[in-house]
Amino acid sequence: MRFRILGPLEVRAPRGTAGDLTPRAAKIRVVLATLLVRANEIVSVDSLIDELWGENPPRTATTTLQVYVSQLRKLLHEADAEFGRDALVTRPPGYELRIDPAQLDLTVFEELHGRSRELMEQQNHRTASDLQRQALGLWRGPLLSDTPHGPLLDATAVRLAEVRTAALEQCIRAELHLGRHRELIGELQSVVAELPLREEFHAHLMVALYRSGRQADALQVFGRLRRGLVDELAIEPGRSLQALHQRILVGDPALLTPAVRAGHTMASGPAAGAGRTTGPGPAQGAGPAPAPVSAAPRPHVPSGGSAMAQLPSPDELFTGREEELASLRDVLGAPGGRLVIVTGAAGVGKTALTLAVAHRTRDLFDVPVFVRLRPDGHGQPDAVGVLAGVLRQYGVRGALPERIDELREMLVELTDGRRVLLVLDGVVDAEQVRPVLSALPDCTVLVTCRRVPDGLAGRVVCLDVPGVREARRLFVTAAGQSADATESAECAGVVEACGRLPLALRAAAKALAGRSRLPLGGLAARLRDERTRLAELEAASPGFRARLCDALDGVGAAELRAFRLFGLLPAGPFTPDAAAAVLDTDVATARATTDALVRARLLCAELPSAGRPERHHVPELLRLLARERLDAEEGPEVVRAALARLCAVFAKAVEEAGPSGPAAVDGVHPLEWFRLRLPALIAVARQTHAARLWAECLHLVDRMTGFLEVLGAWEERDTCQGLALEAAQQLGDLTAQARLLRSLGDLAWQRRRLDTAGELYERALMAADVAGAEIERCRALTGLAGLRLDAGATDAAAALVPPALDSAPQDARTGFEAHRVLGLLALESGERDAAQGHFATCLTYATSLADARLESYARRRLGEFRSGGTAHPGWSEVQPGVWRMRTAA
């Protein structure tokens, strides 16, 4: 079965069966198209609903989507029973369409385009051109031109239109290298008419016309473009195009063909020749490559400096990093050769920083050379490959010797007496650098790597994610938003979700720029869901997940398993105890493992401070990647066991920080410690609930309840106790159900949801009666009594209290609540002496409980009798911190 989306949607059956199977219904085409552009990835139900109906989905959207998916499954199965059976699968939180990349024209296009780009870098223009033509031939029109587009398809269409244009530009560039300028003129004239503001195509057309003997026509192309830019945008053409115009104007013969020496070619575009221009122009390197004239050609070494050694353009989105830039410039400006190593996690911006430094220090060097050492299908280059790459970037063409000593000699000859800055981007092994250092002892070498290779010594600059303000500026600039957006809560949400990682911020910016109808708040909402965040960023910037996975290259199996298990940890810092629990080992072994992961840039260590133990954290997006890998590569029982151990550590920490715990935890008051840890505690409670670890979930929330009550964290308490209540129901623990229902009733009463509070108290009373839980029964009765009193039904309230008093000797908290209600009833009846006696009893119970909150409440109430009034006339504090208007006595 074949799928075609580069144009109208087409589904073609396998050979020997019915041909066209394209769905006719527009909505089903939308579902299929969305799954195809995200083939072999999970597409969430929310994303599909958004694609189908936008911001106004029908009430039955989820059910209707299920119908569409069912119809698609039927179509796939009927077309190809073997393929269709397992192609479209349900995977929370959505669906995944599993296909072979060769079945989809989009993935074939991207594969051909990528291979062609690699071949262009290797100067294999003929094969690069052939592959690019094959890739372009797959396009039959705009992406999914017969299918309605929602946000995701809109974003993909914008991205792929740009990729298609880039493929065409590279194809034309390769064919100009092959001397096909005459054949390209007609195609280029059509392209510049379609894309009137794309300067690179105008440059290629100018070169093609000039090499075809049509100098005047070439100059007219420039004139038309300049008029269009000035009239529409009030700007001049770029410097590279202006330099090319000047060369054509003076009839530069070097632009006609490449210079040929011993069967090897030198580029003759705008950068060829000394003093032509300061940077490579759009048509650089465009020229024919004649057949070799020697049976055993020797490589051509350019004279008079470097004709080809050019730095890539600086990153337009690079911002901030002023401290690192100043430090690196100082180091690079020092006399004598030296090695500087910029290290940091994948996607943190090492390449952008080194490019910025290289451009800003051009005045310090005669020759800047930038060599990318990126892994490909054949792995990283060895020492010979690195030296060859340096020579290629320096301008050497033709076959190079294979012996390392000959390559060294060529490099020494080429750089003799010149100040050289060599940037090696993506080093993984010291042996890639040592031959260059030995050949060029006076050269300054700037290396980027994720971790410093063993045996490589130099000045090390560790690059971390940018600060909050820098990260916001980077995102806003990349997304084309106004500077005011940096201060918005939505921008802060996006930056936090991306962990301030530049790679992710750029992907998020593409998501925003590619969805014209999606506001910044909508993007922040999409990225808030941890389950689909990586998929959202991958959809906006294909290849994002692969770049993130680069961080795992070269990491040992044991460390990778530990990294996966750390995906269970909630966002934020964790202690050695938590690490040991997840890894099911002792603290000393856990420390050794975390140290190894810090060296591998998969963990970050936080500096200890007074009163606070050592802590680590997993960078946010790596944490989500770890969880993905954990779910995919470990069995569910392994995950549940690790989660149970982690929950036990968290519950123990909360218990030890409780009322009878220390005066300070990690250097702060226990309440502040709990407030800081609350998001992590809630995350663990959610995980244990989702994993059906009912006992662990209930145990953790029970330990948290006292803190939640004191902090008045209503939403968090509602969430956690709701999870615990379901856990208690699953366990059949009626006593726990009564306890939680009564506590949720208290919360509803405090929030003035009186009907809900009454229902919860009644349910708590019923559960306590069935369970024979006398104390919980009495607490439910005092809750109902307080509710009746609040409604003015004093007689009904008074009738509910006596049974609770029977349990007071066994349970001080029940006694406190019973006498609190009796004191309020006495005040309602004007019996001040009786009320004072009840509140004095409350103080006794509160003191025995060592509960400062209850004790303060009792003392405030007693103080009213001594002062003859309250600090808030007309109001009564019915519970600690909860007030209501007094009724007339």
Tab-separated table of N, CA and C in Angstrom, residues 11-21 79:
chain	number	residue	atom	x	y	z
A	11	VAL	N	-4.387	7.207	-1.755
A	11	VAL	CA	-4.093	5.929	-1.126
A	11	VAL	C	-4.173	4.880	-2.222
A	12	ARG	N	-3.047	4.265	-2.510
A	12	ARG	CA	-2.981	3.273	-3.598
A	12	ARG	C	-2.844	1.883	-3.000
A	13	ALA	N	-3.651	0.967	-3.480
A	13	ALA	CA	-3.638	-0.407	-2.978
A	13	ALA	C	-2.401	-1.139	-3.471
A	14	PRO	N	-2.059	-2.243	-2.808
A	14	PRO	CA	-0.937	-3.056	-3.289
A	14	PRO	C	-1.216	-3.574	-4.696
A	15	ARG	N	-0.173	-3.917	-5.397
A	15	ARG	CA	-0.316	-4.440	-6.751
A	15	ARG	C	-1.198	-5.685	-6.739
A	16	GLY	N	-2.014	-5.778	-7.764
A	16	GLY	CA	-2.887	-6.943	-7.895
A	16	GLY	C	-4.229	-6.775	-7.217
A	17	THR	N	-4.475	-5.601	-6.588
A	17	THR	CA	-5.774	-5.358	-5.956
A	17	THR	C	-6.350	-4.079	-6.522
A	18	ALA	N	-7.543	-3.724	-6.021
A	18	ALA	CA	-8.196	-2.505	-6.495
A	18	ALA	C	-7.272	-1.318	-6.298
A	19	GLY	N	-7.281	-0.369	-7.235
A	19	GLY	CA	-6.305	0.717	-7.250
A	19	GLY	C	-6.516	1.800	-6.224
A	20	ASP	N	-7.381	2.773	-6.514
A	20	ASP	CA	-7.526	3.963	-5.687
A	20	ASP	C	-8.421	3.676	-4.472
A	21	LEU	N	-7.855	3.864	-3.277
A	21	LEU	CA	-8.613	3.640	-2.039
A	21	LEU	C	-8.747	4.931	-1.233
A	79	ALA	N	-8.010	-3.195	2.246
A	79	ALA	CA	-7.024	-3.014	1.189
A	79	ALA	C	-5.872	-3.997	1.313
